[in-house]
């Protein structure tokens, strides 16, 4: 029994102690011949895990679901969600939560195996995952972390030795996902659906204890919790917009209470600045297009508010009023975070009335000239305006002069402005063609070196290192738009 101790697993299972309605007790289904293909060593260390031991047979068996670590109490979580606007009962159909790892510094993280076999919630699915999408989640979630955007993280990817049947046979894999919790708006929707207010209270108290301990003693703690989630989501989505991240499937089951990004299926980074950009092959109407993300955030929060009404006030009218008031702060909060971020992207450190026009004008010119989102801000950061797609146009020349004049009107030097810009405008993002190239080498040729290099370059996106230059180049123009899939 002590064998797993050496790896450093140190589980608590607070979620699995909630009433049974919230989960199914289930163990991962064993796989044929697990092989570790990526391990996040720095994350492992943060979690208090021994990197050497994790790479031995026993360590890998745990990451593959073939053995349970001591102290694990594996479950599949129940949840519901609005998918593309429609309510559905869901749950972990291909994931198992092993438990909550308590780190040496006392933090608590869910350790979840994704692709670990069927559960009560699998419906028609096989409970498994293919290698490509799991590696993709690893690359993009870790890139998001390095960009400073709240997100769940990826500890490892293990190939299972079994095939999964999709359109063709693909190598199967299991991703170990690390999150500050997997509580979602959908968890509340699931609970509210049963109409049991006591269960709802148990869940809300649990979420407060886990994510908002400061408000635990507030008399109106449920309203405070809602307000906190509004704030965190507003901030999160502003951060997405500021780097051009398109989540792709902002269903309410994919929106966390913690304010972390979760569910890296059809997501991708925008290249050419076009607010209507959609990558997901199933998002026909563009519901989750780049420009719609802030509004969808609010729509999702409204669904969250509906679930909380019985806890907000005994009189429903009054509860609705309280929820509406709190929800109405979203737009302002979102705009505040987004605008503060845009000012920083332009090196602006104080406030002027005209800044709004300056920002809007730039975006309009970028859109008109199909400028690359990341590389435009990168070029401005390096003060190489000639490198943008807008260079040479009268409107951009005028805009550039206005921007220069604006920077001169602030106390800080231009050097300081550019230093600030370097901290917020990434030199690299996980560009679609680079991600594809890495996945192809790994999946088709079992060559993980391309991916390792990419992960390395993305691990410090604000470094502006020489190596990153190569990763900032755009792909050859293609007449086929980039498409992403849900990753099942
Ligand atoms: P997602 O699109 O990842 O948010 O997943 C939506 C729902 O489908 C969740 O309940 C998943 O657990 C479930 N699901 C996705 N892929 C599979 C699969 N291969 N087998 C079983 N359930 C799945
Ligand atoms: Mg999901």
Short mmCIF file of C-alpha atoms and ligand atoms in Angstrom, two decimals:
data_model
loop_
_atom_site.label_atom_id
_atom_site.label_comp_id
_atom_site.label_asym_id
_atom_site.label_seq_id
_atom_site.Cartn_x
_atom_site.Cartn_y
_atom_site.Cartn_z
CA UNK A 1 0.00 0.00 0.00
CA UNK A 2 2.85 2.38 0.68
CA UNK A 3 4.06 2.02 -2.91
CA UNK A 4 1.99 4.93 -4.18
CA UNK A 5 3.15 7.21 -1.41
CA UNK A 6 6.51 7.47 -3.15
CA UNK A 7 4.83 9.10 -6.11
CA UNK A 8 3.43 11.75 -3.82
CA UNK A 9 -0.29 11.28 -4.24
CA UNK A 10 -2.05 12.94 -1.36
CA UNK A 11 -5.76 12.77 -1.92
CA UNK A 12 -8.79 14.16 -0.25
CA UNK A 13 -12.21 13.44 -1.65
CA UNK A 14 -14.49 16.25 -0.55
CA UNK A 15 -16.70 16.10 -3.64
CA UNK A 16 -17.19 12.35 -3.31
CA UNK A 17 -18.52 12.98 0.22
CA UNK A 18 -21.42 15.03 -1.11
CA UNK A 19 -24.81 13.29 -1.46
CA UNK A 20 -24.87 10.57 -4.10
CA UNK A 21 -27.03 12.59 -6.47
CA UNK A 22 -23.92 14.48 -7.52
CA UNK A 23 -21.91 11.58 -8.92
CA UNK A 24 -21.55 7.93 -9.77
CA UNK A 25 -18.90 5.81 -8.02
CA UNK A 26 -16.96 4.29 -10.86
CA UNK A 27 -13.44 3.13 -11.54
CA UNK A 28 -11.54 3.81 -14.75
CA UNK A 29 -11.71 0.91 -17.21
CA UNK A 30 -8.26 -0.69 -17.63
CA UNK A 31 -6.40 -0.29 -20.91
CA UNK A 32 -4.15 -2.70 -22.80
CA UNK A 33 -0.61 -1.32 -22.75
CA UNK A 34 -0.16 2.18 -21.39
CA UNK A 35 2.75 4.29 -22.51
CA UNK A 36 3.52 7.77 -21.26
CA UNK A 37 4.04 10.19 -24.13
CA UNK A 38 3.99 13.60 -22.43
CA UNK A 39 4.56 14.53 -18.83
CA UNK A 40 4.35 18.04 -17.43
CA UNK A 41 7.26 17.91 -15.04
CA UNK A 42 6.92 21.39 -13.62
CA UNK A 43 3.22 20.88 -12.92
CA UNK A 44 4.01 17.50 -11.35
CA UNK A 45 6.43 19.20 -8.98
CA UNK A 46 3.92 21.89 -8.06
CA UNK A 47 1.46 19.14 -7.23
CA UNK A 48 4.02 17.48 -4.98
CA UNK A 49 4.53 14.49 -7.28
CA UNK A 50 7.83 12.72 -7.82
CA UNK A 51 8.71 12.98 -11.49
CA UNK A 52 10.93 9.88 -11.48
CA UNK A 53 8.32 7.72 -9.80
CA UNK A 54 5.56 8.97 -12.07
CA UNK A 55 7.50 7.68 -15.06
CA UNK A 56 7.88 4.17 -13.63
CA UNK A 57 5.38 1.45 -14.41
CA UNK A 58 3.25 2.08 -11.35
CA UNK A 59 3.13 5.80 -11.97
CA UNK A 60 2.06 5.31 -15.57
CA UNK A 61 -0.50 2.66 -14.60
CA UNK A 62 -2.18 5.26 -12.44
CA UNK A 63 -2.20 7.87 -15.22
CA UNK A 64 -3.77 5.24 -17.47
CA UNK A 65 -6.44 4.20 -14.98
CA UNK A 66 -5.03 0.64 -14.61
CA UNK A 67 -4.29 1.13 -10.91
CA UNK A 68 -5.83 3.42 -8.36
CA UNK A 69 -3.54 5.52 -6.21
CA UNK A 70 -3.94 5.21 -2.46
CA UNK A 71 -6.59 7.53 -1.17
CA UNK A 72 -8.44 7.89 -4.47
CA UNK A 73 -12.22 7.62 -4.47
CA UNK A 74 -13.01 7.62 -8.16
CA UNK A 75 -16.26 9.11 -9.43
CA UNK A 76 -17.92 10.46 -12.54
CA UNK A 77 -19.59 13.79 -11.85
CA UNK A 78 -23.20 14.47 -12.75
CA UNK A 79 -24.09 17.71 -14.49
CA UNK A 80 -26.47 19.16 -17.02
CA UNK A 81 -26.05 22.03 -19.41
CA UNK A 82 -27.41 24.21 -22.15
CA UNK A 83 -25.77 22.98 -25.34
CA UNK A 84 -26.12 25.55 -28.11
CA UNK A 85 -29.02 26.98 -26.13
CA UNK A 86 -30.83 23.72 -25.34
CA UNK A 87 -31.05 22.10 -21.93
CA UNK A 88 -29.65 18.54 -21.69
CA UNK A 89 -28.70 16.14 -18.90
CA UNK A 90 -25.01 15.29 -19.23
CA UNK A 91 -22.28 14.22 -16.79
CA UNK A 92 -18.75 12.86 -17.16
CA UNK A 93 -19.27 10.44 -20.01
CA UNK A 94 -15.59 9.74 -20.49
CA UNK A 95 -13.85 11.09 -17.43
CA UNK A 96 -13.20 9.95 -13.90
CA UNK A 97 -12.22 12.17 -11.01
CA UNK A 98 -9.65 10.31 -8.92
CA UNK A 99 -9.72 12.77 -6.08
CA UNK A 100 -8.35 16.12 -4.97
CA UNK A 101 -4.61 16.35 -4.68
CA UNK A 102 -3.52 18.48 -1.72
CA UNK A 103 -0.23 20.07 -2.75
CA UNK A 104 2.74 20.73 -0.47
CA UNK A 105 1.61 24.37 -0.29
CA UNK A 106 -1.89 23.32 0.73
CA UNK A 107 -3.72 23.96 -2.53
CA UNK A 108 -6.42 21.58 -3.71
CA UNK A 109 -6.64 20.35 -7.31
CA UNK A 110 -8.99 17.89 -8.97
CA UNK A 111 -7.10 15.09 -10.69
CA UNK A 112 -9.23 13.79 -13.51
CA UNK A 113 -8.56 11.13 -16.12
CA UNK A 114 -10.17 12.05 -19.44
CA UNK A 115 -10.82 9.17 -21.83
CA UNK A 116 -10.96 6.62 -19.02
CA UNK A 117 -13.92 4.53 -20.11
CA UNK A 118 -17.67 4.45 -19.98
CA UNK A 119 -19.75 5.77 -17.10
CA UNK A 120 -23.41 6.11 -16.24
CA UNK A 121 -23.37 9.33 -18.27
CA UNK A 122 -21.79 8.02 -21.47
CA UNK A 123 -25.06 7.73 -23.41
CA UNK A 124 -24.02 6.40 -26.84
CA UNK A 125 -20.33 7.21 -26.42
CA UNK A 126 -17.44 4.80 -25.87
CA UNK A 127 -15.99 6.73 -22.95
CA UNK A 128 -12.68 6.98 -24.73
CA UNK A 129 -10.58 9.67 -26.34
CA UNK A 130 -8.24 9.74 -29.33
CA UNK A 131 -4.59 10.74 -29.07
CA UNK A 132 -4.74 13.81 -31.34
CA UNK A 133 -7.43 15.70 -29.40
CA UNK A 134 -5.81 14.87 -26.04
CA UNK A 135 -2.45 16.21 -27.20
CA UNK A 136 -4.23 19.25 -28.59
CA UNK A 137 -5.84 19.90 -25.20
CA UNK A 138 -2.44 19.51 -23.56
CA UNK A 139 -0.76 22.01 -25.90
CA UNK A 140 -3.48 24.64 -25.80
CA UNK A 141 -4.34 24.47 -22.10
CA UNK A 142 -0.67 24.79 -21.18
CA UNK A 143 -0.28 27.66 -23.66
CA UNK A 144 -3.23 29.40 -22.00
CA UNK A 145 -1.66 28.91 -18.60
CA UNK A 146 1.59 30.44 -19.83
CA UNK A 147 -0.36 33.37 -21.28
CA UNK A 148 -1.65 34.08 -17.78
CA UNK A 149 -5.23 33.05 -18.47
CA UNK A 150 -7.07 31.09 -15.77
CA UNK A 151 -7.37 27.51 -17.00
CA UNK A 152 -7.38 23.88 -16.04
CA UNK A 153 -4.01 22.29 -16.77
CA UNK A 154 -2.64 19.09 -18.26
CA UNK A 155 -0.37 16.77 -16.32
CA UNK A 156 0.13 13.98 -18.84
CA UNK A 157 -1.00 12.10 -21.89
CA UNK A 158 -0.76 8.32 -21.92
CA UNK A 159 -1.48 6.21 -24.98
CA UNK A 160 -3.61 3.24 -24.09
CA UNK A 161 -2.53 0.66 -26.64
CA UNK A 162 -6.18 0.31 -27.66
CA UNK A 163 -7.75 1.87 -30.74
CA UNK A 164 -10.75 4.12 -30.65
CA UNK A 165 -13.18 3.95 -33.51
CA UNK A 166 -14.08 7.30 -34.98
CA UNK A 167 -14.30 7.87 -38.74
CA UNK A 168 -11.21 5.66 -38.83
CA UNK A 169 -9.35 3.70 -36.15
CA UNK A 170 -7.24 6.04 -34.06
CA UNK A 171 -4.79 5.49 -31.23
CA UNK A 172 -6.55 5.89 -27.88
CA UNK A 173 -5.20 8.12 -25.12
CA UNK A 174 -5.92 9.41 -21.63
CA UNK A 175 -5.25 12.96 -20.53
CA UNK A 176 -4.76 13.77 -16.86
CA UNK A 177 -6.52 17.05 -16.28
CA UNK A 178 -5.80 19.24 -13.26
CA UNK A 179 -8.36 21.84 -12.24
CA UNK A 180 -9.11 23.90 -9.17
CA UNK A 181 -12.46 22.12 -9.43
CA UNK A 182 -14.81 20.81 -12.07
CA UNK A 183 -17.86 22.62 -10.68
CA UNK A 184 -19.72 24.09 -13.61
CA UNK A 185 -22.79 26.18 -14.19
CA UNK A 186 -24.13 22.84 -15.43
CA UNK A 187 -23.58 21.25 -12.00
CA UNK A 188 -26.03 23.79 -10.58
CA UNK A 189 -28.44 23.29 -13.47
CA UNK A 190 -28.41 19.56 -12.81
CA UNK A 191 -29.15 20.05 -9.13
CA UNK A 192 -31.83 22.70 -9.69
CA UNK A 193 -33.56 20.42 -12.17
CA UNK A 194 -34.50 18.03 -9.35
CA UNK A 195 -36.13 20.88 -7.43
CA UNK A 196 -34.50 19.89 -4.15
CA UNK A 197 -33.50 23.14 -2.49
CA UNK A 198 -31.55 21.44 0.27
CA UNK A 199 -29.29 19.72 -2.26
CA UNK A 200 -28.85 23.00 -4.03
CA UNK A 201 -27.82 24.61 -0.77
CA UNK A 202 -25.33 21.82 -0.12
CA UNK A 203 -23.79 22.35 -3.56
CA UNK A 204 -23.67 26.14 -3.20
CA UNK A 205 -22.10 25.88 0.26
CA UNK A 206 -19.56 23.45 -1.16
CA UNK A 207 -18.69 25.82 -4.02
CA UNK A 208 -18.33 28.72 -1.59
CA UNK A 209 -16.09 26.76 0.74
CA UNK A 210 -13.92 25.66 -2.16
CA UNK A 211 -13.68 28.84 -4.19
CA UNK A 212 -14.90 31.80 -2.17
CA UNK A 213 -14.02 31.09 1.47
CA UNK A 214 -13.99 34.83 2.24
CA UNK A 215 -17.76 35.07 1.85
CA UNK A 216 -18.60 31.94 3.84
CA UNK A 217 -19.97 33.92 6.77
CA UNK A 218 -21.86 36.51 4.74
CA UNK A 219 -25.57 36.49 5.38
CA UNK A 220 -26.25 36.88 1.66
CA UNK A 221 -23.48 34.50 0.67
CA UNK A 222 -25.34 32.96 -2.27
CA UNK A 223 -25.79 36.34 -3.88
CA UNK A 224 -22.14 37.13 -3.14
CA UNK A 225 -21.13 33.87 -4.77
CA UNK A 226 -23.12 34.74 -7.86
CA UNK A 227 -21.52 38.17 -7.97
CA UNK A 228 -18.06 36.60 -7.66
CA UNK A 229 -18.73 34.20 -10.52
CA UNK A 230 -20.00 37.11 -12.64
CA UNK A 231 -16.78 38.95 -11.94
CA UNK A 232 -14.54 35.97 -12.69
CA UNK A 233 -16.29 35.12 -15.93
CA UNK A 234 -16.22 38.75 -17.07
CA UNK A 235 -12.52 38.86 -16.41
CA UNK A 236 -11.86 35.49 -18.03
CA UNK A 237 -13.71 36.26 -21.23
CA UNK A 238 -12.01 39.68 -21.46
CA UNK A 239 -8.69 37.83 -21.31
CA UNK A 240 -9.79 35.48 -24.08
CA UNK A 241 -10.75 38.41 -26.28
CA UNK A 242 -7.44 40.15 -25.64
CA UNK A 243 -5.44 37.24 -27.06
CA UNK A 244 -7.93 36.19 -29.72
CA UNK A 245 -8.88 32.90 -28.08
CA UNK A 246 -12.08 31.36 -29.39
CA UNK A 247 -13.44 28.71 -27.04
CA UNK A 248 -15.81 27.26 -29.58
CA UNK A 249 -18.25 25.47 -27.30
CA UNK A 250 -19.37 27.82 -24.56
CA UNK A 251 -22.18 25.56 -23.40
CA UNK A 252 -23.10 26.06 -19.75
CA UNK A 253 -21.57 22.69 -18.86
CA UNK A 254 -18.25 24.05 -20.08
CA UNK A 255 -18.28 27.20 -17.91
CA UNK A 256 -16.68 26.79 -14.51
CA UNK A 257 -17.59 28.34 -11.18
CA UNK A 258 -13.87 28.86 -10.48
CA UNK A 259 -13.50 31.11 -13.54
CA UNK A 260 -11.02 28.76 -15.22
CA UNK A 261 -11.17 27.94 -18.91
CA UNK A 262 -12.29 24.35 -19.36
CA UNK A 263 -13.09 21.98 -22.21
CA UNK A 264 -10.52 22.32 -24.94
CA UNK A 265 -12.40 20.72 -27.77
CA UNK A 266 -12.96 22.91 -30.80
CA UNK A 267 -11.09 25.96 -29.51
CA UNK A 268 -8.50 27.82 -31.58
CA UNK A 269 -6.77 31.17 -31.75
CA UNK A 270 -7.94 33.72 -34.26
CA UNK A 271 -5.33 34.62 -36.86
CA UNK A 272 -6.75 37.31 -39.16
CA UNK A 273 -8.74 39.81 -37.13
CA UNK A 274 -12.34 39.18 -37.99
CA UNK A 275 -14.92 39.46 -35.19
CA UNK A 276 -17.14 36.90 -36.88
CA UNK A 277 -14.48 34.16 -36.76
CA UNK A 278 -15.76 30.65 -35.99
CA UNK A 279 -13.59 27.52 -36.19
CA UNK A 280 -15.87 24.83 -34.83
CA UNK A 281 -17.31 22.58 -37.50
CA UNK A 282 -20.56 22.16 -35.56
CA UNK A 283 -21.16 25.85 -34.84
CA UNK A 284 -23.15 26.48 -38.02
CA UNK A 285 -24.88 29.63 -36.82
CA UNK A 286 -21.77 31.18 -35.33
CA UNK A 287 -23.33 31.22 -31.88
CA UNK A 288 -19.87 31.00 -30.34
CA UNK A 289 -18.05 33.32 -32.76
CA UNK A 290 -15.29 35.53 -31.35
CA UNK A 291 -17.50 38.62 -31.14
CA UNK A 292 -20.30 36.70 -29.42
CA UNK A 293 -18.22 35.31 -26.57
CA UNK A 294 -18.81 38.20 -24.11
CA UNK A 295 -22.57 38.12 -24.71
CA UNK A 296 -22.71 34.34 -24.39
CA UNK A 297 -20.88 34.66 -21.08
CA UNK A 298 -23.75 36.78 -19.84
CA UNK A 299 -26.36 34.41 -21.23
CA UNK A 300 -24.68 31.53 -19.40
CA UNK A 301 -24.59 33.51 -16.17
CA UNK A 302 -28.32 34.15 -16.52
CA UNK A 303 -28.84 30.36 -16.61
CA UNK A 304 -26.69 30.14 -13.47
CA UNK A 305 -28.74 32.84 -11.75
CA UNK A 306 -31.96 30.95 -12.51
CA UNK A 307 -30.69 27.92 -10.64
CA UNK A 308 -29.87 30.01 -7.57
CA UNK A 309 -33.20 31.82 -7.18
CA UNK A 310 -34.53 29.63 -4.33
CA UNK A 311 -31.39 30.43 -2.34
CA UNK A 312 -31.40 34.16 -2.99
CA UNK A 313 -34.73 35.01 -1.38
CA UNK A 314 -37.85 33.21 -0.27
CA UNK A 315 -40.00 35.51 -2.40
CA UNK A 316 -39.34 34.73 -6.03
CA UNK A 317 -39.93 38.29 -7.31
CA UNK A 318 -37.39 39.57 -4.91
CA UNK A 319 -34.91 36.82 -5.77
CA UNK A 320 -35.26 37.67 -9.47
CA UNK A 321 -34.62 41.33 -8.73
CA UNK A 322 -31.46 40.53 -6.78
CA UNK A 323 -30.19 38.22 -9.51
CA UNK A 324 -30.92 40.77 -12.22
CA UNK A 325 -29.10 43.50 -10.36
CA UNK A 326 -26.02 41.34 -9.94
CA UNK A 327 -26.13 40.12 -13.52
CA UNK A 328 -26.43 43.67 -14.80
CA UNK A 329 -22.93 44.40 -13.53
CA UNK A 330 -21.47 41.90 -15.99
CA UNK A 331 -21.36 44.13 -19.03
CA UNK A 332 -19.59 46.94 -17.21
CA UNK A 333 -17.13 44.57 -15.56
CA UNK A 334 -16.38 42.88 -18.85
CA UNK A 335 -15.82 46.19 -20.57
CA UNK A 336 -13.67 47.48 -17.74
CA UNK A 337 -11.35 44.46 -17.94
CA UNK A 338 -11.29 44.39 -21.71
CA UNK A 339 -10.61 48.09 -22.04
CA UNK A 340 -7.91 48.09 -19.37
CA UNK A 341 -6.32 45.22 -21.30
CA UNK A 342 -6.54 47.08 -24.62
CA UNK A 343 -4.90 50.14 -23.11
CA UNK A 344 -2.05 47.93 -21.93
CA UNK A 345 -1.77 46.30 -25.33
CA UNK A 346 -1.08 49.79 -26.67
CA UNK A 347 1.30 50.72 -23.85
CA UNK A 348 -1.10 53.29 -22.41
CA UNK A 349 -0.77 53.74 -18.67
CA UNK A 350 -3.23 56.49 -17.83
CA UNK A 351 -6.72 57.30 -19.03
CA UNK A 352 -7.97 59.69 -21.66
CA UNK A 353 -11.44 60.10 -23.05
CA UNK A 354 -10.28 59.49 -26.65
CA UNK A 355 -8.64 56.13 -25.88
CA UNK A 356 -11.86 54.38 -26.82
CA UNK A 357 -11.72 55.82 -30.33
CA UNK A 358 -8.03 55.01 -30.64
CA UNK A 359 -8.72 51.36 -29.84
CA UNK A 360 -11.83 51.11 -31.99
CA UNK A 361 -10.12 52.75 -34.95
CA UNK A 362 -7.22 50.32 -34.81
CA UNK A 363 -9.54 47.32 -34.71
CA UNK A 364 -11.54 48.67 -37.64
CA UNK A 365 -8.38 49.17 -39.71
CA UNK A 366 -7.14 45.70 -38.77
CA UNK A 367 -10.42 44.18 -39.85
CA UNK A 368 -10.48 46.09 -43.13
CA UNK A 369 -6.96 45.02 -44.05
CA UNK A 370 -7.24 41.47 -42.70
CA UNK A 371 -4.38 42.00 -40.30
CA UNK A 372 -3.23 39.15 -38.12
CA UNK A 373 -4.46 39.80 -34.58
CA UNK A 374 -1.42 38.60 -32.62
CA UNK A 375 1.19 39.82 -35.05
CA UNK A 376 -0.27 43.31 -35.27
CA UNK A 377 0.22 43.83 -31.55
CA UNK A 378 3.56 42.06 -31.75
CA UNK A 379 4.73 44.49 -34.47
CA UNK A 380 3.50 47.49 -32.48
CA UNK A 381 5.27 46.14 -29.40
CA UNK A 382 8.53 45.87 -31.33
CA UNK A 383 7.78 49.26 -32.89
CA UNK A 384 7.92 47.78 -36.36
CA UNK A 385 4.70 49.16 -37.83
CA UNK A 386 6.02 48.35 -41.29
CA UNK A 387 5.53 44.67 -40.47
CA UNK A 388 1.75 44.90 -40.19
CA UNK A 389 -0.61 44.12 -43.03
CA UNK A 390 -1.92 47.70 -42.77
CA UNK A 391 1.42 49.32 -43.38
CA UNK A 392 1.48 51.97 -46.08
CA UNK A 393 -2.22 52.78 -45.93
CA UNK A 394 -3.17 56.36 -45.14
CA UNK A 395 -5.56 55.35 -42.39
CA UNK A 396 -2.96 53.28 -40.59
CA UNK A 397 -0.29 55.98 -40.97
CA UNK A 398 -2.70 58.47 -39.42
CA UNK A 399 -3.65 56.09 -36.67
CA UNK A 400 0.00 55.41 -35.90
CA UNK A 401 0.72 59.13 -35.59
CA UNK A 402 -2.21 59.55 -33.21
CA UNK A 403 -0.97 56.61 -31.14
CA UNK A 404 2.56 58.06 -31.00
CA UNK A 405 1.15 61.42 -29.91
CA UNK A 406 -0.92 59.61 -27.27
CA UNK A 407 2.16 57.90 -25.87
CA UNK A 408 3.92 61.24 -25.71
CA UNK A 409 1.09 62.69 -23.63
CA UNK A 410 1.74 60.28 -20.76
CA UNK A 411 4.37 60.67 -18.14
CA UNK A 412 6.05 57.31 -18.77
CA UNK A 413 8.69 57.07 -21.46
CA UNK A 414 8.14 55.25 -24.73
CA UNK A 415 10.57 52.61 -23.54
CA UNK A 416 8.32 52.02 -20.54
CA UNK A 417 5.32 51.80 -22.85
CA UNK A 418 7.01 49.14 -24.97
CA UNK A 419 8.10 47.25 -21.88
CA UNK A 420 4.50 47.12 -20.74
CA UNK A 421 3.41 45.96 -24.19
CA UNK A 422 5.90 43.10 -24.07
CA UNK A 423 4.26 41.84 -20.91
CA UNK A 424 0.79 41.62 -22.42
CA UNK A 425 1.18 41.07 -26.17
CA UNK A 426 2.35 37.52 -26.76
CA UNK A 427 5.19 36.98 -29.22
CA UNK A 428 3.70 33.56 -29.94
CA UNK A 429 0.37 31.79 -29.67
CA UNK A 430 -0.46 28.19 -30.57
CA UNK A 431 -0.94 28.90 -34.26
CA UNK A 432 -3.25 26.46 -35.94
CA UNK A 433 -0.77 25.24 -38.53
CA UNK A 434 1.90 24.74 -35.87
CA UNK A 435 -0.44 22.76 -33.67
CA UNK A 436 -1.52 20.61 -36.62
CA UNK A 437 2.08 20.00 -37.61
CA UNK A 438 2.93 18.87 -34.07
CA UNK A 439 -0.09 16.58 -33.85
CA UNK A 440 0.59 15.05 -37.23
CA UNK A 441 4.19 14.19 -36.33
CA UNK A 442 3.06 12.65 -33.04
CA UNK A 443 0.02 10.73 -34.24
CA UNK A 444 1.20 9.64 -37.68
CA UNK A 445 4.91 9.14 -37.05
CA UNK A 446 5.20 8.78 -33.27
CA UNK A 447 7.57 11.73 -33.39
CA UNK A 448 6.95 13.85 -30.31
CA UNK A 449 9.89 16.20 -30.85
CA UNK A 450 7.89 18.71 -32.92
CA UNK A 451 5.34 18.98 -30.16
CA UNK A 452 7.96 19.26 -27.44
CA UNK A 453 9.58 22.16 -29.24
CA UNK A 454 6.22 23.85 -29.69
CA UNK A 455 5.30 23.38 -26.03
CA UNK A 456 8.66 24.81 -25.05
CA UNK A 457 8.27 27.90 -27.22
CA UNK A 458 4.74 28.45 -25.91
CA UNK A 459 5.78 28.11 -22.29
CA UNK A 460 7.05 31.69 -22.15
CA UNK A 461 4.98 33.60 -24.70
CA UNK A 462 6.21 37.02 -23.58
CA UNK A 463 9.91 36.18 -23.91
CA UNK A 464 10.35 37.64 -27.39
CA UNK A 465 13.23 35.20 -27.88
CA UNK A 466 14.95 34.56 -31.21
CA UNK A 467 13.51 31.05 -31.37
CA UNK A 468 9.99 32.42 -31.17
CA UNK A 469 10.36 34.44 -34.37
CA UNK A 470 10.00 31.34 -36.47
CA UNK A 471 6.79 30.47 -34.64
CA UNK A 472 5.29 33.88 -35.33
CA UNK A 473 5.30 33.40 -39.09
CA UNK A 474 1.98 32.91 -40.78
CA UNK A 475 1.02 29.84 -42.78
CA UNK A 476 0.88 29.87 -46.56
CA UNK A 477 -2.47 31.36 -47.58
CA UNK A 478 -5.10 28.65 -47.93
CA UNK A 479 -8.47 28.78 -49.58
CA UNK A 480 -9.90 26.38 -47.03
CA UNK A 481 -10.86 27.85 -43.67
CA UNK A 482 -9.41 26.17 -40.58
CA UNK A 483 -11.93 23.84 -38.95
CA UNK A 484 -11.95 22.31 -35.49
CA UNK A 485 -13.87 19.39 -34.02
CA UNK A 486 -15.29 18.58 -30.62
CA UNK A 487 -12.49 16.16 -29.94
CA UNK A 488 -14.48 13.08 -29.11
P1 LIG B 1 -18.10 18.09 -24.45
O1 LIG B 1 -18.45 18.40 -25.86
O2 LIG B 1 -16.69 17.61 -24.27
O3 LIG B 1 -18.46 19.16 -23.51
O4 LIG B 1 -18.95 16.80 -24.06
C1 LIG B 1 -20.35 16.81 -23.97
C2 LIG B 1 -20.83 15.54 -23.28
O5 LIG B 1 -20.53 14.40 -24.09
C3 LIG B 1 -20.20 15.29 -21.93
O6 LIG B 1 -21.20 14.72 -21.11
C4 LIG B 1 -19.13 14.29 -22.25
O7 LIG B 1 -18.78 13.51 -21.14
C5 LIG B 1 -19.81 13.45 -23.33
N1 LIG B 1 -18.85 12.76 -24.20
C6 LIG B 1 -17.99 13.32 -25.08
N2 LIG B 1 -17.26 12.36 -25.70
C7 LIG B 1 -17.67 11.18 -25.22
C8 LIG B 1 -17.31 9.80 -25.46
N3 LIG B 1 -16.38 9.46 -26.35
N4 LIG B 1 -17.94 8.86 -24.74
C9 LIG B 1 -18.88 9.18 -23.84
N5 LIG B 1 -19.28 10.42 -23.58
C10 LIG B 1 -18.68 11.42 -24.24
MG1 LIG B 2 -17.67 19.46 -21.67
#
